[in-house]
Tab-separated table of C-alpha atoms in Angstrom:
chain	number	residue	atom	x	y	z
A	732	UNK	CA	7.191	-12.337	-15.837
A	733	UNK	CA	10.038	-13.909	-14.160
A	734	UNK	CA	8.370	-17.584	-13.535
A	735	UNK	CA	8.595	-19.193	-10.027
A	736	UNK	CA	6.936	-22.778	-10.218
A	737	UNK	CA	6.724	-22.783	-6.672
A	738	UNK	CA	3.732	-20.197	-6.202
A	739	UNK	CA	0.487	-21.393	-5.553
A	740	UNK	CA	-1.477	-19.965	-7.720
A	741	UNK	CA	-4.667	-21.315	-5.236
A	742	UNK	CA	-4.790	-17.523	-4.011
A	743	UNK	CA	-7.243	-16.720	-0.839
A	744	UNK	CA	-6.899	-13.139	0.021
A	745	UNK	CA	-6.292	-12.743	3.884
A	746	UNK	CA	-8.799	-9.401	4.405
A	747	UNK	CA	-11.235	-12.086	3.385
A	748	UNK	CA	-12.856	-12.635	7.089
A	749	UNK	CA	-12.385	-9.286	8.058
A	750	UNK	CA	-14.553	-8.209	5.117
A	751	UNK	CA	-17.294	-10.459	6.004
A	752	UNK	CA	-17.522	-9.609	9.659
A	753	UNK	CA	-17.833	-6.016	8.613
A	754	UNK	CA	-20.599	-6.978	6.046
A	755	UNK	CA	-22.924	-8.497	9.273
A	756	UNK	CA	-21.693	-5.481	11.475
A	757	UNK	CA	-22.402	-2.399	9.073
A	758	UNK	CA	-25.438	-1.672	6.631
A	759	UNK	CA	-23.265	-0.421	3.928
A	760	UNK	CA	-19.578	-2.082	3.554
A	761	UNK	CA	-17.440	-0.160	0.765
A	762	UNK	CA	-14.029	-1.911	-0.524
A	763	UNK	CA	-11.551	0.276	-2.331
A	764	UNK	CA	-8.140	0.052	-3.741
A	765	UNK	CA	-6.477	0.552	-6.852
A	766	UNK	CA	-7.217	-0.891	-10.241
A	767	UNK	CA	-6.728	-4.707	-10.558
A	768	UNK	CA	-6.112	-5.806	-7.299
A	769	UNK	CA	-9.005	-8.044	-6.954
A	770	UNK	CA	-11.993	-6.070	-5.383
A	771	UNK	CA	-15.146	-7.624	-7.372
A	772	UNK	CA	-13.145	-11.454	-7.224
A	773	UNK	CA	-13.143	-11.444	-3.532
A	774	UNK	CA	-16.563	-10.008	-3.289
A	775	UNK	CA	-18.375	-12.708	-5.991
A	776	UNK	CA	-16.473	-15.183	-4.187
A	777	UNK	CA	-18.110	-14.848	-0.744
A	778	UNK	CA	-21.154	-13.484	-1.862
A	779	UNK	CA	-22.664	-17.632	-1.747
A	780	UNK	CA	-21.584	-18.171	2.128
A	781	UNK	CA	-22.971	-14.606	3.306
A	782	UNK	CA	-26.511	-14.419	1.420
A	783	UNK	CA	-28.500	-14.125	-1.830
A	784	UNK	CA	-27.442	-10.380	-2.965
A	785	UNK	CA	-27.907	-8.975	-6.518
A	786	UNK	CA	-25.378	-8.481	-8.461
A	787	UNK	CA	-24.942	-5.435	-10.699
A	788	UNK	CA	-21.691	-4.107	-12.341
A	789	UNK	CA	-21.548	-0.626	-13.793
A	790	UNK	CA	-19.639	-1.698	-16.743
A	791	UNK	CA	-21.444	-0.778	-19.228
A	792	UNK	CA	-22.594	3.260	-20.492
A	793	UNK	CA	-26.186	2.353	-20.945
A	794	UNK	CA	-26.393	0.998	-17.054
A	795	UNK	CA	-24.236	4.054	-16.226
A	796	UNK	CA	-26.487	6.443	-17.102
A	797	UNK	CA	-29.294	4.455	-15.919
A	798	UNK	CA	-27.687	4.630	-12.247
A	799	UNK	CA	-27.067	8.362	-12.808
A	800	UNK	CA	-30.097	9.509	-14.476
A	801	UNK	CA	-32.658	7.698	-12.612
A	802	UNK	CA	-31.394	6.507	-9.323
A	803	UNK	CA	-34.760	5.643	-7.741
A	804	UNK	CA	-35.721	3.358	-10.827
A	805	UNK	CA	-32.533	1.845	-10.745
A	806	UNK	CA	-33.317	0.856	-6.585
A	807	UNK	CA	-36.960	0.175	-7.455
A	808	UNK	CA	-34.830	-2.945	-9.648
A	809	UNK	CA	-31.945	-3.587	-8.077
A	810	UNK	CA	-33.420	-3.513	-3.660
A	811	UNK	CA	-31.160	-4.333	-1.405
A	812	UNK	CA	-29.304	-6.790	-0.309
A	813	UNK	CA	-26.952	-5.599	-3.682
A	814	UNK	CA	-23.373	-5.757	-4.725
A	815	UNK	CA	-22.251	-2.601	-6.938
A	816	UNK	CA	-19.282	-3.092	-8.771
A	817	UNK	CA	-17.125	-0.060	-9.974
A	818	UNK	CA	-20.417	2.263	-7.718
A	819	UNK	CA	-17.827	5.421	-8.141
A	820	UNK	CA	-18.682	5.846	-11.941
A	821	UNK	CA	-22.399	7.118	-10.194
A	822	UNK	CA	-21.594	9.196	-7.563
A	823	UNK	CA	-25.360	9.847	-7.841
A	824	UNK	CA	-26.256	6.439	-6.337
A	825	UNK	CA	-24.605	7.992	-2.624
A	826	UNK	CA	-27.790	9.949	-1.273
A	827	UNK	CA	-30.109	7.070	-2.304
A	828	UNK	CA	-27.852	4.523	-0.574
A	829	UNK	CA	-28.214	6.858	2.329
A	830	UNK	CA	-32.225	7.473	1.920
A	831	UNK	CA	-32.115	3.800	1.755
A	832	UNK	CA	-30.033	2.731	4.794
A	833	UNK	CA	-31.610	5.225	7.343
A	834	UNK	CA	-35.378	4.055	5.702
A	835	UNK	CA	-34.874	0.099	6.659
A	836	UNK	CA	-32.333	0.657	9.489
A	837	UNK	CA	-31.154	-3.044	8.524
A	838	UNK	CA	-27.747	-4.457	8.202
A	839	UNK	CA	-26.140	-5.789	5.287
A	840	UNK	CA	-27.988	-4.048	3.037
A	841	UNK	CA	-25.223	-2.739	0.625
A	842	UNK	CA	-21.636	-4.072	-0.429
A	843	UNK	CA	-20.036	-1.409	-3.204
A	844	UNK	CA	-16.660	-1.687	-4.957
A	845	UNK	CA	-14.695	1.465	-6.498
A	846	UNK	CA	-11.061	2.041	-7.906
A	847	UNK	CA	-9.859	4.492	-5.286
A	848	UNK	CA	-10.626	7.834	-6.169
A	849	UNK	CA	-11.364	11.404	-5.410
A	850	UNK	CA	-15.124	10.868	-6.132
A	851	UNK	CA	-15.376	7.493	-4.402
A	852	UNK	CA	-13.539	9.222	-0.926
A	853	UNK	CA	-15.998	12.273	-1.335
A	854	UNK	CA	-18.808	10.234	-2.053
A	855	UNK	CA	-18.142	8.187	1.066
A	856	UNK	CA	-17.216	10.546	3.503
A	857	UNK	CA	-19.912	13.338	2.505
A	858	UNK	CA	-23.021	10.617	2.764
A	859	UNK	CA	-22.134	7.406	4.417
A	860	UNK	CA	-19.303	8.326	6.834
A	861	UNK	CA	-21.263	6.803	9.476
A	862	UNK	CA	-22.996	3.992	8.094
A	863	UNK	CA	-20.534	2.112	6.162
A	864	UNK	CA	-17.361	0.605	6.588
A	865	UNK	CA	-14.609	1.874	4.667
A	866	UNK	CA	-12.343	-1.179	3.585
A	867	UNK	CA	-9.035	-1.001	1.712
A	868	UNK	CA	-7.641	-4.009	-0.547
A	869	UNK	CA	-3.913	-3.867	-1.784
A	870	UNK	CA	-2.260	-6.048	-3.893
A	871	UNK	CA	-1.489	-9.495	-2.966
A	872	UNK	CA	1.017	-9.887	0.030
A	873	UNK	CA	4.173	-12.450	0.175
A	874	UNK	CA	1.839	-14.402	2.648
A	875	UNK	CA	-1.137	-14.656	0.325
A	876	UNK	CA	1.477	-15.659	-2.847
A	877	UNK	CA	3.121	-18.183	-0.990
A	878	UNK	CA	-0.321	-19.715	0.821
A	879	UNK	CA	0.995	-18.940	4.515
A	880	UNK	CA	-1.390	-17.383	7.073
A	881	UNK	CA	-1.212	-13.762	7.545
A	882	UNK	CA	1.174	-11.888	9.265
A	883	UNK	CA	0.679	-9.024	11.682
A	884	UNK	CA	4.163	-7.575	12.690
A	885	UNK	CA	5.262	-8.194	16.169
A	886	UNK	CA	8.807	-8.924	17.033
A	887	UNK	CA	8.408	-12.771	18.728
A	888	UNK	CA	10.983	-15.104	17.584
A	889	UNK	CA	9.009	-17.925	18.156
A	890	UNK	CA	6.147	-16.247	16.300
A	891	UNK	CA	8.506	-16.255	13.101
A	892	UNK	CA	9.728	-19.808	13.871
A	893	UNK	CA	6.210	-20.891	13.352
A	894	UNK	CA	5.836	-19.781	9.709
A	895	UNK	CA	8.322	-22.102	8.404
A	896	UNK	CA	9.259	-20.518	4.937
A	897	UNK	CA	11.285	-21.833	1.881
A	898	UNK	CA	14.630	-20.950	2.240
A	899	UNK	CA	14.822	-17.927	-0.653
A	900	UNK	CA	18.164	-16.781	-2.359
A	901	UNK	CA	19.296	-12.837	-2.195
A	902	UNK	CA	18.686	-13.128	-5.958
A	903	UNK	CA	15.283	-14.929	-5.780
A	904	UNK	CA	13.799	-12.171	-3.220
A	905	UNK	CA	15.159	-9.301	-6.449
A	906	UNK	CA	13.417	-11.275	-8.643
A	907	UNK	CA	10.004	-11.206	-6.683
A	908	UNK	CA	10.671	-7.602	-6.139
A	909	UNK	CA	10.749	-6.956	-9.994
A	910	UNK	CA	7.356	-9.418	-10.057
A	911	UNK	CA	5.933	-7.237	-7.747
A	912	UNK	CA	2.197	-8.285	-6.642
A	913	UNK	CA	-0.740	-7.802	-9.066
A	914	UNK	CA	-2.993	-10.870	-9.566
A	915	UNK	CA	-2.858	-11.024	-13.068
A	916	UNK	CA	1.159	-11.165	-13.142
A	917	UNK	CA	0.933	-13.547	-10.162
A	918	UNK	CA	-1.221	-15.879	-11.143
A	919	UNK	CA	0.244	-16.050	-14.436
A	920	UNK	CA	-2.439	-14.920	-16.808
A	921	UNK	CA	-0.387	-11.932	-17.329
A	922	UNK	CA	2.869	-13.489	-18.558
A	923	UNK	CA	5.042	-10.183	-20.392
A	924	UNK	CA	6.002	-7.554	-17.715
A	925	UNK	CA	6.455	-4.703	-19.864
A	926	UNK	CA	3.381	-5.295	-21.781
A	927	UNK	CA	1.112	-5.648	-18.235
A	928	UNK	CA	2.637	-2.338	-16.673
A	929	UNK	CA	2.614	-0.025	-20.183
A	930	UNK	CA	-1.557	-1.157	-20.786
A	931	UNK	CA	-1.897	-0.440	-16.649
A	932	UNK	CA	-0.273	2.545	-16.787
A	933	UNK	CA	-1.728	4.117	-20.030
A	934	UNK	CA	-4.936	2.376	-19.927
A	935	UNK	CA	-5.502	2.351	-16.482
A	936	UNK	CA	-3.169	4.729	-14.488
A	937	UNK	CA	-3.679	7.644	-16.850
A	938	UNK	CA	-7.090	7.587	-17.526
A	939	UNK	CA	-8.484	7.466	-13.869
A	940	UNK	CA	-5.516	10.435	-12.930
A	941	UNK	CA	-6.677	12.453	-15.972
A	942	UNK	CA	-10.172	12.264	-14.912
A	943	UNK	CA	-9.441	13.628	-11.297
A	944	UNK	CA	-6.675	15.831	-12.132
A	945	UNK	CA	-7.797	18.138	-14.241
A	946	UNK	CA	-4.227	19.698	-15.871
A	947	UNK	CA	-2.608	16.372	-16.760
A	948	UNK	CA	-3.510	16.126	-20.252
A	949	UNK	CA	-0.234	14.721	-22.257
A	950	UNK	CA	0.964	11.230	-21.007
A	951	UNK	CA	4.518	11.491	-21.541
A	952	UNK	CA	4.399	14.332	-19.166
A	953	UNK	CA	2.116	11.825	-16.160
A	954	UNK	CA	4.989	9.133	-17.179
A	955	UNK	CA	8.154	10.968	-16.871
A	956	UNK	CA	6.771	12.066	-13.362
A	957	UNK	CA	5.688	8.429	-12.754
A	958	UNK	CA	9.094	7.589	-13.391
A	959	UNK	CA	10.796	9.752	-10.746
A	960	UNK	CA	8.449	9.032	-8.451
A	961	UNK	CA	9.160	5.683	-8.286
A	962	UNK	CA	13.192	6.706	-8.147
A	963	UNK	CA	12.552	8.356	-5.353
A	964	UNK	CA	11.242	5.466	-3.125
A	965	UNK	CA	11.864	5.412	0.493
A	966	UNK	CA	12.935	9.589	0.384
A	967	UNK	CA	11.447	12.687	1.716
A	968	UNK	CA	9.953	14.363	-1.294
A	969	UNK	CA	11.013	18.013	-2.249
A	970	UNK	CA	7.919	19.187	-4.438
A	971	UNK	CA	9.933	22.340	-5.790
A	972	UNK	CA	13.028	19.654	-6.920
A	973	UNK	CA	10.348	17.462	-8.304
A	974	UNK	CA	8.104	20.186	-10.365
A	975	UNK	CA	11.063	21.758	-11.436
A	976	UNK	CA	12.153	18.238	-13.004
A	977	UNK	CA	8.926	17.741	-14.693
A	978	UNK	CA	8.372	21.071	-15.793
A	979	UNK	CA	5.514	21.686	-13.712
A	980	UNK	CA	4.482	24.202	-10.722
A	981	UNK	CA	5.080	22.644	-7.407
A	982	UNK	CA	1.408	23.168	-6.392
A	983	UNK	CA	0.689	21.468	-9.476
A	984	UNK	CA	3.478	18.633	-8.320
A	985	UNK	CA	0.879	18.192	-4.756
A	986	UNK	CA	-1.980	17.600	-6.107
A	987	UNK	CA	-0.619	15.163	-8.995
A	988	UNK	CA	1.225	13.414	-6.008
A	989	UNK	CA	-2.266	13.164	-4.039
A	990	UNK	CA	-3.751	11.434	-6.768
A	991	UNK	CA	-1.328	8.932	-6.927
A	992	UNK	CA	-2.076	8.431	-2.892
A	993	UNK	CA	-5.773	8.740	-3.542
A	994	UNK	CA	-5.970	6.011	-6.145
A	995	UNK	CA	-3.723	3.696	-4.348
A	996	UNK	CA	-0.377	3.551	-6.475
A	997	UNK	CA	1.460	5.267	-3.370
A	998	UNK	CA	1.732	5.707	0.416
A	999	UNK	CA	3.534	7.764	2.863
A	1000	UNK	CA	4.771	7.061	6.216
A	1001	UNK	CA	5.022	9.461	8.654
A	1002	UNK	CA	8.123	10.965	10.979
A	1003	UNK	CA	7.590	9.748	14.432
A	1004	UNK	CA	6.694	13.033	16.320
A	1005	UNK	CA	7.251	13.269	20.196
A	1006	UNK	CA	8.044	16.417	22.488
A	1007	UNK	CA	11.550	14.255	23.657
A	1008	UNK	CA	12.675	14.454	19.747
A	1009	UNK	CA	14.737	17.049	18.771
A	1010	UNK	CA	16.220	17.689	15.490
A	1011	UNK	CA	14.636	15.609	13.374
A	1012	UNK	CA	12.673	15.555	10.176
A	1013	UNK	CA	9.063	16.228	9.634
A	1014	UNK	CA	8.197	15.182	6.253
A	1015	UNK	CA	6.207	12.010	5.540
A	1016	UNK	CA	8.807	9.669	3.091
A	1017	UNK	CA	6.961	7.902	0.099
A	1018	UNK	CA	6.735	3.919	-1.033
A	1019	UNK	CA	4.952	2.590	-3.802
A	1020	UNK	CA	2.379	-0.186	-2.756
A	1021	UNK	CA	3.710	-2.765	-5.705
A	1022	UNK	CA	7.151	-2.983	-6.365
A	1023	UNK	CA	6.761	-4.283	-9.547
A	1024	UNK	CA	5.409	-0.862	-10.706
A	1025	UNK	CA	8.282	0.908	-9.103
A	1026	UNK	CA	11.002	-1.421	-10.648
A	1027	UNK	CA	9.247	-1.429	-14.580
A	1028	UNK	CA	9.119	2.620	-14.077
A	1029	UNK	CA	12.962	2.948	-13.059
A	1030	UNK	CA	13.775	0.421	-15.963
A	1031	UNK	CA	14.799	-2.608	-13.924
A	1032	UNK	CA	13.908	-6.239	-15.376
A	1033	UNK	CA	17.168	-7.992	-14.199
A	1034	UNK	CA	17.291	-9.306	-10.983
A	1035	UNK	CA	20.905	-9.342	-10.605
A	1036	UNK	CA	21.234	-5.751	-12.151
A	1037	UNK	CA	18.959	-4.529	-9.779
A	1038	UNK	CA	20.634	-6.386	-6.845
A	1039	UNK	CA	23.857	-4.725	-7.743
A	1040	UNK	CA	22.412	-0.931	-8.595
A	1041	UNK	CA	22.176	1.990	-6.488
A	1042	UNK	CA	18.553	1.245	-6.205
A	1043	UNK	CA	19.127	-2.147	-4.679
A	1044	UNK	CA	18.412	-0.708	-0.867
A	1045	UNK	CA	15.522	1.124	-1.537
A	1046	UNK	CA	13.206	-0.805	-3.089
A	1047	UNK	CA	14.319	-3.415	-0.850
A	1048	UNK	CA	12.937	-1.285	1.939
A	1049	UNK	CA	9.542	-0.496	0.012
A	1050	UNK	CA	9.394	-3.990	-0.069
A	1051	UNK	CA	9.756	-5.257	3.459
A	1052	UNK	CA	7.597	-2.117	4.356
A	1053	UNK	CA	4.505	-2.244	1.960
A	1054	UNK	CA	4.462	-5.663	2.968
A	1055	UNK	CA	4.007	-5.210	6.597
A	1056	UNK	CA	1.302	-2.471	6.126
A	1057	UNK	CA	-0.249	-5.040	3.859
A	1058	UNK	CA	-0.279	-7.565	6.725
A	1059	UNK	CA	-2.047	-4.253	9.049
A	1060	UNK	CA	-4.210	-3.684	6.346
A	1061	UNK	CA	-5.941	-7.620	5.473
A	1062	UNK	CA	-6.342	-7.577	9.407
A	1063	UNK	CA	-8.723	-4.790	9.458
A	1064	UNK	CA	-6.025	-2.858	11.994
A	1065	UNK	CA	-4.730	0.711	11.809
A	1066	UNK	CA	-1.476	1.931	10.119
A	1067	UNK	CA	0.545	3.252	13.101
A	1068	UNK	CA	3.266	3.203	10.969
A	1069	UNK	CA	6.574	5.821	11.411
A	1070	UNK	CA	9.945	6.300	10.984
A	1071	UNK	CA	12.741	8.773	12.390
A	1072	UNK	CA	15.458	10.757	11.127
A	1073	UNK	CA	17.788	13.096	12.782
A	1074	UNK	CA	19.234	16.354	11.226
A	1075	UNK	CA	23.023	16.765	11.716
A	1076	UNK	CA	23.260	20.628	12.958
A	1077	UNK	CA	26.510	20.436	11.614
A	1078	UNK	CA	25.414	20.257	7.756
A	1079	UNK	CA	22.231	21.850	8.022
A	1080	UNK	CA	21.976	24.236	4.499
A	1081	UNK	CA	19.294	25.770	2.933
A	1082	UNK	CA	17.499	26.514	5.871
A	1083	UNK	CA	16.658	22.513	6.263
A	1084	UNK	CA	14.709	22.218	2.878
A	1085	UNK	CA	17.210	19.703	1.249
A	1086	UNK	CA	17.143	16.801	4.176
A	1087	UNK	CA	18.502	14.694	1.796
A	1088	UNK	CA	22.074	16.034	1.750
A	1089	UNK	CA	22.173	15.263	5.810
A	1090	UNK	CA	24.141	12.262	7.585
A	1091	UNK	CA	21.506	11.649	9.916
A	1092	UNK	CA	20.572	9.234	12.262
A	1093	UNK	CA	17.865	7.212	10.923
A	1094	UNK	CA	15.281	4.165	12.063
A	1095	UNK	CA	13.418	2.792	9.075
A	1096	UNK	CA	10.367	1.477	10.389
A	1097	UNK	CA	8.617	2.068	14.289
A	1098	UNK	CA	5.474	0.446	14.594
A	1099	UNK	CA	3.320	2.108	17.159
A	1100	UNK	CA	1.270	-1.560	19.500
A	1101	UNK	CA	-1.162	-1.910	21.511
A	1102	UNK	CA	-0.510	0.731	25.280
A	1103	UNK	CA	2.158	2.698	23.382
A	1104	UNK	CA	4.778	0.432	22.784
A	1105	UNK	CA	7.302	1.193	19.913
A	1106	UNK	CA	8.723	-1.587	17.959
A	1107	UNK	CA	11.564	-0.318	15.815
A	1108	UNK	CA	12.673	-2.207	13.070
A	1109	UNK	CA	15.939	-1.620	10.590
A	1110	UNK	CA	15.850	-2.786	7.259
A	1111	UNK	CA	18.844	-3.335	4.967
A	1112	UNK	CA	19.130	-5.474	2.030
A	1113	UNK	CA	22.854	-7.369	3.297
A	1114	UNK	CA	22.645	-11.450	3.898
A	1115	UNK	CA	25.475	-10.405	6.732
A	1116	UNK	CA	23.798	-9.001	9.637
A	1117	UNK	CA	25.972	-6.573	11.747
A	1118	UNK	CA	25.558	-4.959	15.553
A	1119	UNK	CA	26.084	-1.773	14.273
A	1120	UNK	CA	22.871	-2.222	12.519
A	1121	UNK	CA	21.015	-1.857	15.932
A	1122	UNK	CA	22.578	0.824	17.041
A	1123	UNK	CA	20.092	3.721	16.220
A	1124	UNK	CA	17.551	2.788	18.981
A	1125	UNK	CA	19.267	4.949	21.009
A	1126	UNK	CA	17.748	7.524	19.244
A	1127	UNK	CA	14.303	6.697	20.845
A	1128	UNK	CA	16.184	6.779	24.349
A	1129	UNK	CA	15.403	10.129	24.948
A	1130	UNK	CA	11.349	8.953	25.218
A	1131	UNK	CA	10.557	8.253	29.125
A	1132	UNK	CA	6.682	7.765	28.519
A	1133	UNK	CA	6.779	4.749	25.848
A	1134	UNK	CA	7.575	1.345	26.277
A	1135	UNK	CA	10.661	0.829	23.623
A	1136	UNK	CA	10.634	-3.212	22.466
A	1137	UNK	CA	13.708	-4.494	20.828
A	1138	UNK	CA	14.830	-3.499	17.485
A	1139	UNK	CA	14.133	-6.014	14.742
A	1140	UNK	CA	16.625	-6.416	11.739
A	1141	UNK	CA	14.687	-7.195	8.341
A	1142	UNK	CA	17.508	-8.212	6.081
A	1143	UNK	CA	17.690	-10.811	3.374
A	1144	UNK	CA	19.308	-13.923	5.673
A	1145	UNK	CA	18.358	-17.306	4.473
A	1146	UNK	CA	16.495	-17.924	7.978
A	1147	UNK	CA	15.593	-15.945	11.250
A	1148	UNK	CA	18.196	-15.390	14.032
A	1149	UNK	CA	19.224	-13.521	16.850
A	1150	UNK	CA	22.857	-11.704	17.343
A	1151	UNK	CA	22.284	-11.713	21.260
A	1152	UNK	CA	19.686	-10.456	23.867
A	1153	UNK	CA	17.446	-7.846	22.114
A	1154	UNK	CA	19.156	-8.313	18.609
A	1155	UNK	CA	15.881	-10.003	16.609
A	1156	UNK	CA	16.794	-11.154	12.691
A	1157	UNK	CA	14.217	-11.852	10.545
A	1158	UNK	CA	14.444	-12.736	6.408
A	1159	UNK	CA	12.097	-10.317	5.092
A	1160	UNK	CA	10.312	-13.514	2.925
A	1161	UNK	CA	9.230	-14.202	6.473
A	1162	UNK	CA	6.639	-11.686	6.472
């Protein structure tokens, strides 16, 4: 790990009251997310303020098969109120929890943790769709590193002057890009980079993929696809290119790709879509949720390498964008998260299947607010912020029935800014 002795390592994880107003609300509360990212530590650590629940942790094969053999012993010794830690490895438990719920009719009668996965989702959706409330948990956030309150996107400039950051160096935001988020790197109890992503990957990664995914069976296969994946940050994603780079099928590419969604390693934003666009691209373009994953995967461990590479820009903008779902996400709000880009008619081969080869017209970011309104935000990695940066709003011109807020410049400047009426600069630390 690249050190930084300024972190507090103090963390409080901002989905924390959100998560407990849901617990008094619903009879069932579920938290998922990926491997790692502090699911049963957040739990344990409220459980004292919100009541006296048992505790049990399917960590163990002889209390696995004790949940999954006999499901009504195991609730005849473990009654509600109960925490279940790790609940998908007994998908069995799901029809009791519902027998249970819809018996007593009482609230805050069940708080479960999985790893996001494809038996977890099923086991949710088929029995307690309606009685619990689903929860995700990311890794930690730049607010939550740096002990600053959480931040929900809007584009106020007296909002950001509020947050008073540390002034941070182009080369110090690189290096907390290659840190990425996980607890165990942040915190420091995970000191060696390389060592903490191989064991995750292989230990981790692999073996909860495998067990979903049915075909991936050799792990220098799931790693060399890992590996592109995370090249291809912040793109449209061409299965057929990609399978044919692995060595794999392309259907075979989709559902290896939705079990990297499904168990939280990556997320896809959406094109905006509205009857006034014309022209413009409709496939969903792909970010990795940790950064730190992304850069170990595509080989980067130097900040200053990175900061001069090809690469530089696009993990910049998986950055500045994972963060501000992040800050969506530990506020218990929805992801109305988009972007836009245009298709030049006048380079339009292959029948529009390789979008990549365009010179479009592109917004990074439009964040769909409260009535309608559409805040669109640019991101680029420069410390020099230009007009011409601003200029692809008027691609949303064309849209009569939507409010259209000023465009919002995430770059790396030392502090936040404004290059004239409606031209909004913000450090992307700031978030």
């Amino acid at each position: 790990m690249i050190k930084d002795t300024n972190i507090n390592y103090s963390i409080k994880r901002h989905i924390e009251e959100h998560v407990k107003e849901c617990i008094k609300q619903y009879q069932c509360v579920v938290l998922t997310g990926p491997r790692q990212v502090g699911k049963s530590t957040l739990i344990e650590s409220i459980l004292p303020s919100i009541g006296n629940y048992k505790i049990v942790k399917l960590d163990s094969t002889e209390l696995i098969n004790y949940a999954k053999t006999d499901p009504i012993a195991f609730f005849n010794e473990y009654q509600p109120p109960v925490f279940i830690d790790e609940v998908q490895k007994a998908p069995e438990l799901f029809n009791y929890i519902k027998e249970l719920i819809d018996k007593h009719k009482q609230k805050s009668m069940f708080i479960l943790t999985g790893s996001e996965s494809f038996e977890l989702i099923k086991g949710v959706g088929d029995t307690l769709s309606t009685r619990a409330a689903l929860i995700d948990l990311q890794s930690l956030s730049i607010s939550e590193i740096n002990g600053r309150a959480n931040f929900v996107f809007e584009p106020d400039y007296n909002k950001f002057l509020l947050r008073k950051c540390k002034q941070k160096t182009q080369l110090e935001i690189f290096k907390d890009i290659i840190n990425g988020s996980m607890p165990d790197v942040i915190n420091g109890s995970k000191t060696n980079l390389d060592t903490f992503y191989k064991t995750y990957i292989k230990s981790t990664l692999f073996k909860d993929i495998r067990e979903d995914v049915l075909n991936i069976s050799n792990f220098e296969d799931f790693l060399n696809f890992l590996s592109l994946m995370a090249s291809l940050v912040g793109e449209t994603l061409n299965y057929t290119s990609i399978a044919r780079k692995v060595g794999v099928t392309p259907l075979t590419i989709k559902k290896w790709i939705s079990a990297l969604k499904a168990t939280g390693v990556i997320f896809f934003i959406n094109p905006y879509s509205n009857n006034a666009l014309t022209r413009t691209i409709r496939s969903p373009k792909m970010y990795f949720w940790d950064t730190g994953l992304a850069c170990y995967l595509t080989k980067f461990d130097d900040p200053d390498f990175l900061l001069k590479s090809d690469f530089a820009g696009h993990i910049f903008e998986c950055y500045a964008i994972s963060e501000i779902a992040k800050g969506y996400l530990n506020a218990g709000k929805m992801l109305n998260m988009f972007y836009i880009k245009t298709i030049d008619p006048n380079n339009n081969k292959n029948n529009n299947t390789n979008f990549e080869n365009h010179k479009n017209g592109e917004i990074d970011l439009i964040i769909e607010g409260k009535g309608g309104i559409l805040y669109p935000i640019e991101i680029k990695m420069n410390m020099t912020p230009q007009f011409k940066y601003f200029e692809n709003i008027k691609l949303l011109s064309s849209i009569k029935n939507k409010k259209i807020a000023p465009m919002t410049l995430i770059c790396s400047v030392p502090s936040s800014q404004t290059l004239g009426p409606n031209k909004l600069v913000l450090p992307v630390y700031w978030l």
